[in-house]
Amino acid sequence: MTDVNTLGEFGLIEHLTHSFPLRQPTSLKGIGDDAAVIDCGARCALVSTDMLVEGIHFDLAYTPLKHLGYKAIVVNLSDIYAMNAHPKQVLVSIAISSKYTVEALEELYAGIRAACEKYEVDLVGGDTTSSPRGMVISVTAVGEAEKKRIAYRNGARPGDLICVTGDLGAAYLGLQILEREKRIWQDNPSVQPDLEGQAYLIGRQLKPEARRDMIEAFEKNDLVPTAMIDISDGLASEIFHLCKQSGTGALIEESGVPIHPEAQLMALKFRLDPITCALSGGEDYELLFTIDPRDTDKIRFLPDIYIAGEMLAPDAGIKLSTKGGKLHDLKAQGWRHF
Ligand code: ADP
Ligand code: MG
């Protein structure tokens, strides 16, 4: 018998799904992107699903249920935005153990409602069942886009500019703070958690937002990224996906990777390298996209977009050029799920 860890998450998905050819001409994109794409004429439907498991993806010791509901929706919408599409509907399925009260689930749904209101999506279905222990939440998001505006992971070409929105690493550092305070609390329950002054980092972990604003800005500026992915597992892992699917190499400039000053400071307090947090942390839910250099003017005056490097020919590999001028092979660590 083979341990699932031998293949890794992506190896396992590939192993289980490689013998499922797409039979329907309307299945424009199946497995392998942020969302599947279904042909509906000039427009397409986009579908993406994600599952959150208590104890693996969230810890109720420091995650308010309302925040959890909000985040469960937002991370799915992020996958629809990552296709340069607009989310419209969500379906929410929950498996819950008897430790959850009606009031607790109302809190969860208050968060789900807040996200639906903010992002203007409709809750249109789901499923409810029991679980022997803890909670599992599965969200499916449905979106819409004009066929010619959809951005896949495989469209980047050598010479395209690599762009990143927002800032990276903060959600990971927020998680480190929450985990630290949990350990202190477990050792001594009379000590109150010290979260003073950490609102930014903790907010990035507990209440992420999806980059709807970027997709709207692209539309206004008539820009279609050549490739795009959302940054859920760290920049390094996501650039690997873009390069693998586009058949390119890449050069990331350390000096071009946006890191919030509070993340810089906190990384140093934890004796971590800030760039490592940005490259291998997770849950930023920012966008990583590539553009044709001739489209540079279309992003030049947009706020919160940073040029972090360039796509290269495949034989150039995937490299990080450090602030000190050294060139390293980029390593994709991402999250270990099993
Ligand atoms: P993301 O990080 O954007 O949520 P994932 O890494 O979870 O994407 O998944 C990568 C791709 O594999 C997606 O296209 C997803 O739909 C597909 N996938 C993941 N798990 C399975 C599975 N068990 N069966 C079929 N397809 C899957
Ligand atoms: Mg994604």
XYZ file of C-alpha atoms and ligand atoms in Angstrom:
366
model
C 0.000 0.000 0.000
C 1.235 3.455 -0.881
C 1.255 6.341 1.582
C -0.514 9.381 0.043
C 2.454 11.537 1.089
C 4.694 9.880 -1.493
C 3.010 11.730 -4.364
C 2.420 15.144 -2.785
C -0.820 17.042 -3.275
C -0.364 17.810 -6.971
C 1.125 14.403 -7.759
C -1.858 12.767 -6.123
C -4.378 14.879 -8.061
C -2.550 14.063 -11.299
C -2.357 10.347 -10.413
C -6.068 10.116 -9.669
C -7.360 12.257 -12.519
C -5.094 11.686 -15.535
C -7.416 9.148 -17.108
C -10.405 11.487 -17.276
C -10.365 12.984 -20.763
C -12.816 15.851 -21.348
C -15.704 14.480 -23.415
C -17.941 17.509 -23.625
C -17.047 20.238 -26.122
C -18.437 22.738 -23.599
C -15.731 21.746 -21.070
C -13.216 24.382 -22.182
C -10.969 23.902 -19.144
C -11.018 20.979 -16.745
C -8.586 20.222 -13.955
C -5.469 22.334 -13.574
C -6.479 25.957 -13.284
C -8.029 28.076 -10.537
C -11.484 27.281 -11.898
C -13.023 25.081 -14.558
C -14.388 26.916 -17.607
C -17.660 25.927 -19.242
C -18.670 27.297 -22.610
C -22.030 29.074 -22.629
C -21.710 30.880 -25.982
C -19.963 34.257 -26.013
C -19.796 34.030 -22.242
C -18.452 31.260 -20.043
C -19.342 29.890 -16.639
C -16.489 29.412 -14.203
C -16.659 26.886 -11.356
C -14.291 26.349 -8.460
C -14.526 24.453 -5.182
C -12.480 24.319 -1.965
C -12.766 22.495 1.306
C -11.752 23.682 4.768
C -11.200 21.104 7.502
C -11.126 21.929 11.206
C -7.706 21.248 12.683
C -6.063 21.393 9.231
C -7.186 24.662 7.655
C -8.629 26.412 10.688
C -8.281 26.325 14.446
C -11.303 27.475 16.425
C -9.037 28.334 19.373
C -8.330 31.626 17.587
C -10.687 31.738 14.609
C -14.055 33.372 15.313
C -16.766 31.451 13.421
C -17.955 34.627 11.743
C -14.488 35.194 10.321
C -14.305 31.572 9.257
C -17.541 31.892 7.280
C -16.308 35.073 5.655
C -12.943 33.576 4.743
C -14.471 30.351 3.374
C -16.376 32.433 0.807
C -13.576 34.879 0.009
C -10.964 32.210 -0.764
C -13.300 30.669 -3.311
C -14.136 33.996 -4.920
C -10.399 34.578 -5.194
C -10.141 31.543 -7.501
C -12.836 33.010 -9.780
C -11.132 36.432 -9.872
C -7.883 34.597 -10.675
C -9.476 33.646 -14.014
C -10.259 37.344 -14.649
C -13.926 36.491 -14.113
C -16.757 37.741 -11.899
C -18.164 35.469 -9.177
C -21.971 35.411 -9.076
C -23.143 32.491 -6.938
C -21.859 30.237 -4.149
C -22.973 26.880 -2.729
C -21.969 26.040 0.841
C -21.809 22.533 2.284
C -21.090 21.819 5.925
C -20.416 18.673 7.920
C -20.730 19.336 11.655
C -20.353 17.384 14.862
C -22.804 17.706 17.745
C -20.473 20.107 19.585
C -21.773 22.912 17.343
C -24.831 24.779 18.592
C -27.360 26.550 16.415
C -25.958 29.841 17.723
C -22.451 28.859 16.647
C -23.661 28.023 13.141
C -25.567 31.321 13.017
C -22.220 33.040 13.613
C -20.662 31.056 10.752
C -23.515 32.090 8.475
C -23.285 35.728 9.605
C -19.769 35.670 8.144
C -20.958 33.932 4.981
C -23.683 36.587 4.648
C -21.215 39.440 5.139
C -19.016 38.092 2.333
C -22.011 37.534 0.028
C -23.102 41.134 0.615
C -19.658 42.620 0.126
C -18.892 40.692 -3.063
C -22.489 40.733 -4.310
C -22.812 36.990 -4.756
C -25.862 34.842 -4.036
C -25.923 31.771 -1.827
C -27.885 29.351 -4.030
C -27.433 25.945 -2.419
C -25.263 23.475 -0.572
C -25.572 20.455 1.668
C -25.704 19.818 5.415
C -24.593 16.640 7.090
C -23.066 15.356 10.314
C -19.428 14.656 11.020
C -17.950 12.403 13.716
C -15.605 15.157 14.864
C -15.167 18.822 14.085
C -16.354 20.739 11.067
C -15.751 20.587 7.333
C -16.849 23.458 5.085
C -16.911 23.100 1.335
C -17.673 26.086 -0.866
C -18.291 26.048 -4.592
C -18.185 29.358 -6.417
C -19.725 30.010 -9.816
C -18.656 32.942 -11.942
C -19.035 34.474 -15.354
C -16.721 35.980 -17.944
C -16.547 36.910 -21.577
C -14.672 34.058 -23.265
C -11.964 36.317 -24.658
C -11.252 37.929 -21.295
C -10.494 34.719 -19.372
C -6.916 34.462 -18.066
C -5.526 30.947 -17.755
C -2.347 29.755 -16.071
C -0.859 28.662 -19.378
C -0.781 31.866 -21.435
C 2.488 33.463 -20.303
C 5.352 33.924 -22.773
C 9.055 34.649 -22.275
C 9.449 38.407 -21.953
C 6.118 38.927 -20.193
C 6.299 41.004 -17.027
C 5.454 39.268 -13.744
C 3.120 41.337 -11.565
C 1.960 40.900 -7.984
C -0.862 42.756 -6.224
C -0.936 43.933 -2.613
C 1.720 42.532 -0.329
C 2.861 39.024 0.573
C 3.743 37.102 3.707
C 1.528 39.018 6.139
C -1.133 36.303 6.510
C 1.545 33.734 7.316
C 3.021 36.009 9.971
C -0.461 36.671 11.360
C -0.821 32.909 11.723
C 2.537 32.673 13.519
C 1.352 35.301 16.031
C -1.939 33.468 16.623
C -0.145 30.131 17.035
C 2.342 31.687 19.464
C -0.414 33.191 21.586
C -2.289 29.889 21.548
C 0.777 28.063 22.882
C 1.246 30.664 25.622
C -2.437 30.394 26.527
C -2.287 26.586 26.594
C 0.700 26.710 28.936
C -0.938 29.293 31.157
C -4.678 29.906 30.632
C -4.661 32.949 32.951
C -2.455 34.925 30.525
C -4.428 37.101 28.099
C -3.257 36.961 24.461
C -1.066 39.864 23.455
C -2.390 40.909 20.065
C -1.955 44.641 20.638
C -0.744 46.486 17.548
C -0.953 43.377 15.338
C -4.277 44.188 13.688
C -2.840 44.292 10.175
C -1.092 40.922 10.241
C -3.857 39.135 12.139
C -6.484 40.700 9.892
C -4.642 39.357 6.838
C -4.871 35.869 8.331
C -8.383 35.924 9.766
C -10.187 38.210 7.334
C -8.604 38.075 3.877
C -10.167 39.880 0.935
C -10.235 38.831 -2.717
C -8.997 41.231 -5.417
C -12.272 42.142 -7.067
C -10.900 45.669 -7.463
C -8.101 44.401 -9.721
C -10.402 42.496 -12.061
C -12.557 45.636 -12.358
C -9.490 47.779 -13.015
C -8.272 45.382 -15.736
C -11.646 45.624 -17.393
C -11.665 49.426 -17.281
C -8.153 49.555 -18.735
C -8.905 46.939 -21.386
C -6.189 44.646 -20.044
C -6.243 40.848 -20.196
C -3.297 39.330 -18.325
C -1.491 36.703 -20.413
C -1.671 34.366 -17.401
C -2.990 34.626 -13.855
C -3.265 32.641 -10.603
C -4.198 33.623 -7.066
C -1.510 33.436 -4.392
C -2.854 30.965 -1.871
C 0.265 28.826 -1.309
C 3.048 31.421 -1.566
C 4.569 33.214 -4.540
C 7.168 30.498 -5.222
C 4.623 27.718 -5.557
C 2.354 29.855 -7.765
C 5.134 30.984 -10.107
C 5.992 27.300 -10.552
C 2.416 26.617 -11.640
C 2.482 29.487 -14.155
C 5.865 28.412 -15.553
C 4.980 24.725 -15.742
C 1.713 25.389 -17.525
C 3.015 28.141 -19.776
C 6.237 26.295 -20.600
C 8.467 29.164 -19.489
C 11.183 29.965 -16.992
C 11.061 33.011 -14.736
C 13.204 35.528 -12.919
C 11.830 36.996 -9.700
C 13.572 40.070 -8.297
C 13.615 40.047 -4.512
C 13.457 43.857 -4.559
C 10.222 43.678 -6.585
C 8.349 41.432 -4.162
C 5.995 43.629 -2.091
C 6.210 43.041 1.663
C 4.344 45.215 4.172
C 6.585 47.008 6.718
C 4.738 45.299 9.575
C 5.418 41.921 7.980
C 9.103 42.855 7.613
C 9.320 43.710 11.318
C 7.415 40.680 12.534
C 9.438 38.306 10.352
C 12.599 39.583 11.999
C 11.029 39.140 15.470
C 10.336 35.500 14.586
C 13.888 35.214 13.165
C 12.474 34.529 9.717
C 13.648 36.036 6.468
C 10.858 38.332 5.189
C 11.372 37.169 1.586
C 10.958 33.535 2.691
C 7.615 34.452 4.273
C 6.555 36.119 1.011
C 7.750 33.231 -1.174
C 6.614 30.293 0.946
C 4.007 31.651 3.348
C 0.439 31.235 2.290
C -3.085 32.583 2.265
C -2.310 36.022 0.889
C -5.075 35.729 -1.733
C -3.344 38.321 -3.865
C -3.030 37.907 -7.632
C 0.060 36.861 -9.551
C -0.256 37.674 -13.237
C 1.819 38.255 -16.328
C 1.352 40.901 -18.977
C 2.665 41.534 -22.429
C 5.293 44.310 -21.977
C 3.373 46.363 -24.574
C 0.543 46.554 -21.996
C 2.759 48.175 -19.349
C 0.968 51.513 -19.730
C -2.306 49.815 -18.778
C -1.024 49.032 -15.277
C 1.385 51.923 -14.806
C -1.101 54.115 -12.980
C -3.020 51.380 -11.173
C -2.369 51.343 -7.428
C -1.138 48.268 -5.568
C 0.447 46.442 -8.521
C 4.163 45.624 -8.384
C 6.406 44.341 -11.153
C 8.289 41.473 -9.539
C 10.161 39.988 -12.479
C 10.010 38.616 -15.978
C 9.064 35.351 -17.645
C 12.011 33.717 -19.398
C 12.686 30.923 -21.860
C 12.137 27.490 -20.281
C 15.840 26.603 -20.188
C 16.542 29.619 -17.941
C 14.851 27.841 -15.042
C 13.013 29.619 -12.242
C 15.339 31.999 -10.419
C 15.351 34.518 -7.617
C 17.683 37.481 -7.926
C 18.422 38.657 -4.375
C 18.899 42.228 -3.192
C 22.577 41.329 -2.759
C 22.816 40.495 -6.469
C 22.988 36.705 -6.119
C 21.004 34.339 -8.293
C 19.290 31.359 -6.601
C 17.094 28.568 -7.880
C 13.622 29.251 -6.539
C 12.221 26.471 -4.395
C 8.490 25.897 -4.221
C 7.622 24.700 -0.772
C 3.968 25.650 -0.571
C 1.787 23.918 1.987
C 2.027 20.311 3.019
C -1.509 19.054 3.292
C -1.195 15.510 4.535
P -6.420 26.035 -5.954
O -5.179 26.118 -5.093
O -6.493 27.103 -6.965
O -7.671 25.938 -5.112
P -5.902 23.249 -6.173
O -4.447 23.258 -5.975
O -6.771 22.925 -4.993
O -6.346 24.666 -6.764
O -6.277 22.244 -7.319
C -5.579 22.192 -8.553
C -6.497 21.638 -9.621
O -6.846 20.279 -9.359
C -7.823 22.375 -9.748
O -8.164 22.432 -11.111
C -8.787 21.480 -8.997
O -10.111 21.616 -9.467
C -8.250 20.092 -9.295
N -8.526 19.094 -8.242
C -8.106 19.125 -6.949
N -8.502 18.032 -6.292
C -9.194 17.269 -7.154
C -9.849 15.996 -7.081
N -9.871 15.312 -5.944
N -10.460 15.522 -8.198
C -10.440 16.251 -9.334
N -9.824 17.426 -9.487
C -9.210 17.951 -8.419
Mg -6.214 29.249 -6.880
